[in-house]
CSV table of C-alpha atoms and ligand atoms in Angstrom, one decimal:
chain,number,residue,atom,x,y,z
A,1,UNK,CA,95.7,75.4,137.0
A,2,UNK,CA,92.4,76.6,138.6
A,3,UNK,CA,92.3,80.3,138.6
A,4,UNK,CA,89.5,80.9,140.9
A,5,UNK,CA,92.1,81.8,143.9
A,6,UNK,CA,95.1,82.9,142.5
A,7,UNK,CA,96.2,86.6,142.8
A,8,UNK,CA,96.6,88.4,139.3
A,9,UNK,CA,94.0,86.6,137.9
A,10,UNK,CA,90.3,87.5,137.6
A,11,UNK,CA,88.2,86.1,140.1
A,12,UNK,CA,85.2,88.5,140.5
A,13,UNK,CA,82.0,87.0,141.4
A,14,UNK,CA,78.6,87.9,140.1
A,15,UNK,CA,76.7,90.5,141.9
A,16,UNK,CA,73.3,91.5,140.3
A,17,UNK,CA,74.3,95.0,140.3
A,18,UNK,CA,77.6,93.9,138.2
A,19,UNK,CA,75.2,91.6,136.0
A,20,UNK,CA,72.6,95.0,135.4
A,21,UNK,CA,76.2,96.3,134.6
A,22,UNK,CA,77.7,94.0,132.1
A,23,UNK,CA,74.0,94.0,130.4
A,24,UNK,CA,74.1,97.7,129.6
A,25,UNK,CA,77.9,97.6,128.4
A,26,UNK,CA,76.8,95.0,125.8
A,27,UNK,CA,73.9,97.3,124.5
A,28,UNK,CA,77.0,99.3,123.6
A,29,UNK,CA,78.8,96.5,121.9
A,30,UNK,CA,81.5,97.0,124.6
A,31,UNK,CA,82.1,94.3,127.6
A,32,UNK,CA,84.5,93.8,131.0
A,33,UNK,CA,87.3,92.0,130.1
A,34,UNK,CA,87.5,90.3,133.7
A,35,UNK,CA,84.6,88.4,132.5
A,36,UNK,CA,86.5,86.7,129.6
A,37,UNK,CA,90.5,87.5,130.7
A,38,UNK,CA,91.4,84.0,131.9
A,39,UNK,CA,89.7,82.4,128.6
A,40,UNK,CA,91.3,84.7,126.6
A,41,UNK,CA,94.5,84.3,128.5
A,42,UNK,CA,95.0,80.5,129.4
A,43,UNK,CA,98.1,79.7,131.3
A,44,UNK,CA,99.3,77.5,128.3
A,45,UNK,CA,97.8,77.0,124.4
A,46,UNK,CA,94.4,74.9,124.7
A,47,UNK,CA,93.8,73.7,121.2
A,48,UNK,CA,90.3,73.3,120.1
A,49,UNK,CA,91.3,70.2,118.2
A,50,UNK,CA,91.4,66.7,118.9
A,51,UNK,CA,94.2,64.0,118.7
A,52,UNK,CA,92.5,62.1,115.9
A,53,UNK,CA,93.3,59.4,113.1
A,54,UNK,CA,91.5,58.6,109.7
A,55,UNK,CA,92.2,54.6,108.9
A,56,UNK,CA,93.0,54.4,105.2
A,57,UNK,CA,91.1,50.5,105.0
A,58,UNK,CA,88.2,52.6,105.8
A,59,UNK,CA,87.9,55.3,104.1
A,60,UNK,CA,90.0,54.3,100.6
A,61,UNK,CA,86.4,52.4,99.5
A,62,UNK,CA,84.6,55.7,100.3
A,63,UNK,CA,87.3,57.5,98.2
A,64,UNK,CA,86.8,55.5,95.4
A,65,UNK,CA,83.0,55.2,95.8
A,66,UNK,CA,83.2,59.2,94.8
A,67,UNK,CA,84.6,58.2,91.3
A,68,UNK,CA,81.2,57.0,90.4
A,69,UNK,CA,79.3,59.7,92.0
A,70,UNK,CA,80.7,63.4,90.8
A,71,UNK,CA,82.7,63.8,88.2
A,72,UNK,CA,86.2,66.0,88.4
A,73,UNK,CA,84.2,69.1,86.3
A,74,UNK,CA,81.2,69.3,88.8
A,75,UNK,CA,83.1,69.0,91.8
A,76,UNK,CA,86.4,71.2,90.8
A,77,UNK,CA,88.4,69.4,93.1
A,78,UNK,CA,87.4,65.3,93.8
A,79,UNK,CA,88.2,65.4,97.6
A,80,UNK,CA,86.8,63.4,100.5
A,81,UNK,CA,88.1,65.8,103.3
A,82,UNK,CA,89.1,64.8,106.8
A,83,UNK,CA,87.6,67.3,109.6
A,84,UNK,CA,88.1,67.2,113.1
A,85,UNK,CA,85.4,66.9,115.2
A,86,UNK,CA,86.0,70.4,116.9
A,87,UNK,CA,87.0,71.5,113.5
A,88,UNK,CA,83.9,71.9,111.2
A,89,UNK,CA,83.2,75.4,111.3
A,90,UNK,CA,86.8,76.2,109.7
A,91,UNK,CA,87.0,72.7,107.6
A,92,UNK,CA,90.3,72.1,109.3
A,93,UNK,CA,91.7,68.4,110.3
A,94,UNK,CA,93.7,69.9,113.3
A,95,UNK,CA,94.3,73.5,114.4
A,96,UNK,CA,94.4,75.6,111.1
A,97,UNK,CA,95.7,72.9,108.6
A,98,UNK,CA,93.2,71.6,106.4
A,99,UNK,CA,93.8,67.7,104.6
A,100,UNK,CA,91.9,65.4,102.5
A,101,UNK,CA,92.4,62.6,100.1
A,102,UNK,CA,91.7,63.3,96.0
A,103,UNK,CA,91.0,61.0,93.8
A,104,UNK,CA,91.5,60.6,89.8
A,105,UNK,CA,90.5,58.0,87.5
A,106,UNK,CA,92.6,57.4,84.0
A,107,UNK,CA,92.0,60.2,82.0
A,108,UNK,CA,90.7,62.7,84.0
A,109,UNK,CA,92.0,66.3,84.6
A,110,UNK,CA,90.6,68.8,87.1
A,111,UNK,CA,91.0,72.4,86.0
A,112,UNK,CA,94.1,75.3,86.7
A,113,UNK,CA,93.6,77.6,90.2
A,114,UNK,CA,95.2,79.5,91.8
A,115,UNK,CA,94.7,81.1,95.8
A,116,UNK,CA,96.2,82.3,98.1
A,117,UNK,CA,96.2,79.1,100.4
A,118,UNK,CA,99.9,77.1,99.8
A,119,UNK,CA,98.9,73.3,99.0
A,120,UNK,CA,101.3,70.3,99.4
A,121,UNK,CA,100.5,66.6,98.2
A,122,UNK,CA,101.9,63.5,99.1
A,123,UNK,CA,101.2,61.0,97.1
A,124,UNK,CA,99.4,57.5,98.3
A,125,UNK,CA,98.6,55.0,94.9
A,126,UNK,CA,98.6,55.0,91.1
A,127,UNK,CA,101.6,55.1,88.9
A,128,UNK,CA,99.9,58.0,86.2
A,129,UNK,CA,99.1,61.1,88.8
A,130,UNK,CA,100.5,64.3,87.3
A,131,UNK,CA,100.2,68.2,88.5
A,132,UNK,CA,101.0,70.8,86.7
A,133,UNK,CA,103.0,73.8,88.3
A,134,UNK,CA,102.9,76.8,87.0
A,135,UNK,CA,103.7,75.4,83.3
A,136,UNK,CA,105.8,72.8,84.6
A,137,UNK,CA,104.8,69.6,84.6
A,138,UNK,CA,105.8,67.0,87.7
A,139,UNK,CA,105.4,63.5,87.2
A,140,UNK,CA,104.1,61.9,90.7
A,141,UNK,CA,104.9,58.3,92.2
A,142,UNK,CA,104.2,56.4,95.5
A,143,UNK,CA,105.4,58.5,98.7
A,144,UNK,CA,106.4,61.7,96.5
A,145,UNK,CA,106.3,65.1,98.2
A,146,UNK,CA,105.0,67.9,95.8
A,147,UNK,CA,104.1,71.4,97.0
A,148,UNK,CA,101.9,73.7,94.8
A,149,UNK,CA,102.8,77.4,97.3
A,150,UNK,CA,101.0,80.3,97.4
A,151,UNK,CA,99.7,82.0,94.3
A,152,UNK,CA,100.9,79.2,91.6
A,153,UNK,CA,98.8,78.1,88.9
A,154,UNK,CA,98.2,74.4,89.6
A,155,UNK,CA,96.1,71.6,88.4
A,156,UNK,CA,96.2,67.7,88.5
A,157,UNK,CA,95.3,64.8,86.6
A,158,UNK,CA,96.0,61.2,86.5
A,159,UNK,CA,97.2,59.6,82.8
A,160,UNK,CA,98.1,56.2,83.6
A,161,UNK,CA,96.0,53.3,81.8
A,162,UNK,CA,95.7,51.3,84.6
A,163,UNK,CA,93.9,52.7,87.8
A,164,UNK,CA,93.3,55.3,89.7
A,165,UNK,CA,95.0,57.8,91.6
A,166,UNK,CA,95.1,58.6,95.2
A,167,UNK,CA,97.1,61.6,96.7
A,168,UNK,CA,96.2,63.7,100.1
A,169,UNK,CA,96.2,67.4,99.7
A,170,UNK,CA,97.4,69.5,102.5
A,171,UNK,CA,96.2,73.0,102.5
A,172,UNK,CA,96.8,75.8,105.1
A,173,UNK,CA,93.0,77.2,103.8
A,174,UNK,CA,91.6,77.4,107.2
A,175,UNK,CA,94.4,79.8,108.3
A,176,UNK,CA,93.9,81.5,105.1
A,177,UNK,CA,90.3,82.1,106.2
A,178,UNK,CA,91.0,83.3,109.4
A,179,UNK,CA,93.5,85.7,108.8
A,180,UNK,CA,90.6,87.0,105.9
A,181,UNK,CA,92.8,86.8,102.9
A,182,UNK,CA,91.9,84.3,100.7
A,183,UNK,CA,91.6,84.3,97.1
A,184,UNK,CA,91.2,82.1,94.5
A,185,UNK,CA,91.0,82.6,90.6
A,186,UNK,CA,89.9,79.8,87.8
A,187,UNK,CA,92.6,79.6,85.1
A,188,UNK,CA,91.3,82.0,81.7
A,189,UNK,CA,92.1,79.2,79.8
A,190,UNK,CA,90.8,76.1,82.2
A,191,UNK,CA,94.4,74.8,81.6
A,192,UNK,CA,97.9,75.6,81.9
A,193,UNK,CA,100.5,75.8,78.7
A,194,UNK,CA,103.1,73.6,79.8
A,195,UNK,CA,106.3,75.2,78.8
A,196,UNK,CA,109.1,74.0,80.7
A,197,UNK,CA,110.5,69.9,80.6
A,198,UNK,CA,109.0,67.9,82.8
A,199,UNK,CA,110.4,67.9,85.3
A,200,UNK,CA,112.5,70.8,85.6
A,201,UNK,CA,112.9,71.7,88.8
A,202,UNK,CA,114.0,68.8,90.2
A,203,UNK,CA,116.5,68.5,87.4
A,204,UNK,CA,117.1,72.2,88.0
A,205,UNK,CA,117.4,72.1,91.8
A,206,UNK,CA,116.7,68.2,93.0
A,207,UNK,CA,120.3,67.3,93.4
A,208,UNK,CA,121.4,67.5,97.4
A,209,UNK,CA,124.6,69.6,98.0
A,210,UNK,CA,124.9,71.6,94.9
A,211,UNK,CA,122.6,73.9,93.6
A,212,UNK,CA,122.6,76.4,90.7
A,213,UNK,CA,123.6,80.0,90.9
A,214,UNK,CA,120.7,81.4,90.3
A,215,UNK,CA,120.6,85.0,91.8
A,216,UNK,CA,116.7,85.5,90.9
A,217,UNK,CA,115.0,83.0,92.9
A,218,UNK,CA,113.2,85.8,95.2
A,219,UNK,CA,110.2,83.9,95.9
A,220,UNK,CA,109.0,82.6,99.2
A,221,UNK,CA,108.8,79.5,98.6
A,222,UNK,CA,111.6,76.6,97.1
A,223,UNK,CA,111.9,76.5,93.7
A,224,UNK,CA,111.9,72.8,94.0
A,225,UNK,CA,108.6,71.1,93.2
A,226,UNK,CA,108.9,67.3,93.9
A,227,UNK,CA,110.9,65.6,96.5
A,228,UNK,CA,110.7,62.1,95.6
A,229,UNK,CA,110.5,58.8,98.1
A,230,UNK,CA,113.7,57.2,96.2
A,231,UNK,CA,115.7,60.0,96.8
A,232,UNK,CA,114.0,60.9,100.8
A,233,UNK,CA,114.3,56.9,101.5
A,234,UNK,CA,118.0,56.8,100.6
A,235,UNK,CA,118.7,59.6,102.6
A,236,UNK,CA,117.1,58.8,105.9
A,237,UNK,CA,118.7,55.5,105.2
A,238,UNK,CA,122.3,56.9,105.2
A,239,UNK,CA,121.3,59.2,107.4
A,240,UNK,CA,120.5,56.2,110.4
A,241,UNK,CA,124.1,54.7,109.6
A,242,UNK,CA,125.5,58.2,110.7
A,243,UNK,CA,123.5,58.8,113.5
A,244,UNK,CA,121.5,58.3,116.3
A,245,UNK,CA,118.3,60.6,115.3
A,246,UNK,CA,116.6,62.4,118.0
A,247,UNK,CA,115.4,61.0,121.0
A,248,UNK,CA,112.1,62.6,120.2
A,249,UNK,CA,111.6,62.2,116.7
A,250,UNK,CA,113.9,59.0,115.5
A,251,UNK,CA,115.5,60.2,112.2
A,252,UNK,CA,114.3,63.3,111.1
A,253,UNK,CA,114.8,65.3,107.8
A,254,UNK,CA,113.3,68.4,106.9
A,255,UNK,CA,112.1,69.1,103.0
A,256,UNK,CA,113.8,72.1,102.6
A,257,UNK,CA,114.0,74.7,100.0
A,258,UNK,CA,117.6,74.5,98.4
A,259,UNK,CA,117.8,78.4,97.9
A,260,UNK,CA,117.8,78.7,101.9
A,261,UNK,CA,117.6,75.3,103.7
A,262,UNK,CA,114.3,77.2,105.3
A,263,UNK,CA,110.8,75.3,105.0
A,264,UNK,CA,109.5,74.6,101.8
A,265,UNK,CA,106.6,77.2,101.9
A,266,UNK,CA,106.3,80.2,104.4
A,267,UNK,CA,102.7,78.8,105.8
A,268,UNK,CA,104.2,74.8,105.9
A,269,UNK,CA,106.8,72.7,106.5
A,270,UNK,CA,107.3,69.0,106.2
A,271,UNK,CA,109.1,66.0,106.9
A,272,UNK,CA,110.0,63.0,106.8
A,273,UNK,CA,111.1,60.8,109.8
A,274,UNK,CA,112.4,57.1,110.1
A,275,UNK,CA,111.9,54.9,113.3
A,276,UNK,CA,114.2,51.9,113.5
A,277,UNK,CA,112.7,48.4,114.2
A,278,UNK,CA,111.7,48.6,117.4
A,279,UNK,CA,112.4,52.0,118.5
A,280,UNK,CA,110.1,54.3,121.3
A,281,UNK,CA,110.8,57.6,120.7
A,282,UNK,CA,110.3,60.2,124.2
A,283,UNK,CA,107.5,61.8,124.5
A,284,UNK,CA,107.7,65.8,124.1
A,285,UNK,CA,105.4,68.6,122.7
A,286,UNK,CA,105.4,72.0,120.6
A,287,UNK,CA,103.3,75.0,119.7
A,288,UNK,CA,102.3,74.2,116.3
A,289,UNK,CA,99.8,71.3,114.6
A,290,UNK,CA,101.4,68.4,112.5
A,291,UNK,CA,99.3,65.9,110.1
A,292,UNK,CA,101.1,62.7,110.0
A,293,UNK,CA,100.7,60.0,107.1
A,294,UNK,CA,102.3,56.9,107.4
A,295,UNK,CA,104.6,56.6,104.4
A,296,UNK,CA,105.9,52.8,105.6
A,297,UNK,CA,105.0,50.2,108.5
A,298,UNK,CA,103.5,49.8,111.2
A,299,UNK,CA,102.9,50.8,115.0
A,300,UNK,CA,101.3,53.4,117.4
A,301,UNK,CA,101.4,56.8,118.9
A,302,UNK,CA,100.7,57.9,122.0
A,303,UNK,CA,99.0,61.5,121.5
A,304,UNK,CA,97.9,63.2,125.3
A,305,UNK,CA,97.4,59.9,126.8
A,306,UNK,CA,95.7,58.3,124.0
A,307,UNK,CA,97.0,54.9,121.9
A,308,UNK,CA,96.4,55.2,118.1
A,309,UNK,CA,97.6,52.1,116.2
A,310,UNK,CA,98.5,53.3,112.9
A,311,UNK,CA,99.8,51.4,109.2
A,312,UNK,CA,100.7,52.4,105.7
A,313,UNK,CA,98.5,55.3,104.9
A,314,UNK,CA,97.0,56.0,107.7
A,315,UNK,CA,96.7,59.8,109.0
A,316,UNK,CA,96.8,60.8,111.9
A,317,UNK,CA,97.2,64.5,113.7
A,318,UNK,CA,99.0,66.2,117.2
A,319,UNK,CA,97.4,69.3,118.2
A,320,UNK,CA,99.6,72.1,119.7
A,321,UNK,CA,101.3,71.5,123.0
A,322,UNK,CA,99.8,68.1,123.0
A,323,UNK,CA,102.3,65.4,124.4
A,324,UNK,CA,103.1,62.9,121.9
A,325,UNK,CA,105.7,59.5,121.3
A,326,UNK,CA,105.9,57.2,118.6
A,327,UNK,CA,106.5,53.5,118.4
A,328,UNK,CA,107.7,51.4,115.3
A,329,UNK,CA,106.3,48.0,116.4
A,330,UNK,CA,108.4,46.0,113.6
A,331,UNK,CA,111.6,44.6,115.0
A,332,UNK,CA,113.2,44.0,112.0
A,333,UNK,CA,111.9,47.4,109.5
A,334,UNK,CA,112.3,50.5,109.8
A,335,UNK,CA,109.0,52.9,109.8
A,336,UNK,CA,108.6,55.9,108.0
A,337,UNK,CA,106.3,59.2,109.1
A,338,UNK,CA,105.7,61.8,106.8
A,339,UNK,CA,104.3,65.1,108.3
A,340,UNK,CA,103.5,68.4,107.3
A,341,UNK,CA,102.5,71.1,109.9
A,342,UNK,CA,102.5,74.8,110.9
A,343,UNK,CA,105.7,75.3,112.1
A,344,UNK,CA,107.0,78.3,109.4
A,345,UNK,CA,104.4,80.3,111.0
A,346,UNK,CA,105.1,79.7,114.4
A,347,UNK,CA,108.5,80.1,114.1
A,348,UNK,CA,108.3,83.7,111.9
A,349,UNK,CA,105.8,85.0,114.6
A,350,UNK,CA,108.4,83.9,117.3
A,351,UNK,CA,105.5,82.0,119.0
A,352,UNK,CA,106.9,78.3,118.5
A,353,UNK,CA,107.4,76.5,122.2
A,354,UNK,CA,109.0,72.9,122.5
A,355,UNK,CA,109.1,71.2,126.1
A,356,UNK,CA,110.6,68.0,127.1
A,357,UNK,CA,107.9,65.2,129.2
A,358,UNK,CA,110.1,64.9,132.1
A,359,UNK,CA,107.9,62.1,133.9
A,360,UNK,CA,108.2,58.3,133.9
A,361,UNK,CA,111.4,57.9,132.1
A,362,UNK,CA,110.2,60.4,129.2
A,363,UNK,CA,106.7,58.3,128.3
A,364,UNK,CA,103.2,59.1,129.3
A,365,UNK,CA,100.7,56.8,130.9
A,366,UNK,CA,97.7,55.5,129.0
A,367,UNK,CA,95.2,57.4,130.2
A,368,UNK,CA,92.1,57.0,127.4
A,369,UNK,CA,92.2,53.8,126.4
A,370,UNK,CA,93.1,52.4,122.7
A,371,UNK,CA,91.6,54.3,119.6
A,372,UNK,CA,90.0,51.6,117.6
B,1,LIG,O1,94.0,70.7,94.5
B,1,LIG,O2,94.2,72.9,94.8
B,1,LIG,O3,91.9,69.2,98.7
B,1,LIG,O4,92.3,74.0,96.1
B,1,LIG,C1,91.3,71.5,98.6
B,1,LIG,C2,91.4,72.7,97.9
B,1,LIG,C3,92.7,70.5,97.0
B,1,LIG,C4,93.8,71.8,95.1
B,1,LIG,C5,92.0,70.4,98.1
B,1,LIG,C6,92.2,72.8,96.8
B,1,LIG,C7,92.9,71.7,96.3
């Protein structure tokens, strides 16, 4: 909506006595809001970020290019980062959620940390990738979900003979940064004791309708470590036999923390959701910013007017209150989204939105061509 005419909003026009004006209010830091109100206040969200995707064929050479050039001890954490292009001053791949893809050869180990920025990982190739959780250690396979939340000790490391490792990180760091309260400690002793079986908590807490009565799980985030594909797969699987998803999102399940059924950390959530062959979901849109990675298939999303073709391990992102559908182009597989985004923090700050697109039978029109 143009604002130049419409009563309530600011609409005075330069004068040069107003300009000598606003010049001598900055000289005393100070300034007129009517000069900034309808920035400050847009009608609706306006997200600095843009509807991107990062094509795994493209950048997985890069990622293992970085094996040869700096070494896990040098670079603390291996990490070709993915930045949108409205994003680089804050390092952030879509509104305040930061992502990149890590790398580990056999053998290597990067060190214990710990900050205040919650970090999940889902993990892309390699059979040997470990992390180690505050002393317990999770084994990690194709498509696993692992979260290492706020304030954990955490390191990683890849122990398989045979190749190397490939995981993206997810990080809410650039929200971290903005709300000025990072921190971030090396281990004393570079690495973690593991004391606990491997494992643990998903023998502890991994098994779905039951969990154990355990009155002093008072932390913020689940107790639950690893969500595995096997286990996520057959549920979204029984899941589409029971149901007809949502017209929105095809099949969608929540990782959720089994002490509350909340999100898995207080910063981010995540899911998983399952498009059956063929299926167009409608399109709709939400305060909030999601990081999708395609966890199985092929097919395209349209993101405020704009095609992106995706397949396995691609990444892609939707910026708040952007419109965005999803098409599984297989007409015989099902297609499987993994996401992680924002939405804890909208929700506890009671600024999460959702709207329906009410136009052409619930899709948008093409309006920026294909994304190549
Ligand atoms: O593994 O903890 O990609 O601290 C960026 C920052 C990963 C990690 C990243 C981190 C980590």
């Amino acid at each position: 909506m143009n604002d130049d005419n419409v009563e309530g909003r600011a609409r005075v026009k330069h004068t040069p006595q107003l300009d000598a004006y606003y010049e001598e209010l900055a000289e005393y830091d100070a300034g007129a809001l009517w000069t900034v109100a309808n920035d400050i206040e847009p009608w609706e969200p306006k997200a600095h970020s843009i509807p991107m995707i990062w094509r795994y064929r493209q950048l997985r050479p890069l990622v293992l290019q970085s094996l040869e050039l700096v070494r896990p001890e040098e670079a603390g954490r291996r990490v070709v980062m993915l930045v949108n292009p409205k994003r680089h001053d804050v390092s952030a791949a879509v509104g305040l959620l930061y992502t990149g893809l890590q790398v580990m050869n056999p053998g290597e180990a990067a060190s214990a940390h710990r900050h205040m920025a919650s970090a999940l990982r889902f993990i892309i190739e390699g059979d040997g990738a470990y992390t180690i959780v505050e002393g317990e250690r999770v084994t990690l396979e194709r498509n696993d979900f692992v979260i290492t939340p706020n304030g954990t000790w955490h390191e990683h490391g890849n122990d398989s003979g045979s190749g190397p490792c490939i995981w993206q990180d997810g990080l809410d760091i650039p929200l971290i940064n903005t709300l000025e309260a990072n921190f971030y400690e090396v281990h004393p002793d570079l690495h973690q004791r593991v004391g606990k079986p491997l494992n643990a908590s998903c023998k502890t807490y991994g098994h779905a309708g039951v969990r154990p009565l355990e009155p002093d799980w008072r932390k913020a985030y689940s107790p639950l470590l690893k969500y595995s594909w096997s286990h996520t797969y057959e549920a979204l699987r029984q899941y589409a036999q029971a149901s007809e998803g949502s017209p929105f999102d095809g099949l969608m399940l929540e990782y959720v923390n089994p002490m509350t059924g909340g999100p898995v950390m207080p910063t981010m959530g995540a899911h998983m959701q399952m498009l059956r062959a063929g299926q167009a979901t409608r399109a709709h849109r939400h305060t909030g910013n999601v990081i999708y990675h395609v966890a199985k298939g092929s097919g395209y999303s349209i993101i405020a007017g704009q095609r992106f073709d995706w397949e396995e391990h691609d990444i892609f992102c939707v910026p708040s209150w952007a419109w965005h559908e999803h098409v599984n182009l297989s007409r015989d597989d099902d297609a499987c989204l993994f996401s992680f985004n924002d939405f804890p923090v909208m929700k506890s700050l009671s600024i999460y939105r959702e709207e329906a697109y009410a136009l052409n039978g619930g899709h948008q029109l093409i309006t920026h061509g294909q994304e190549n």
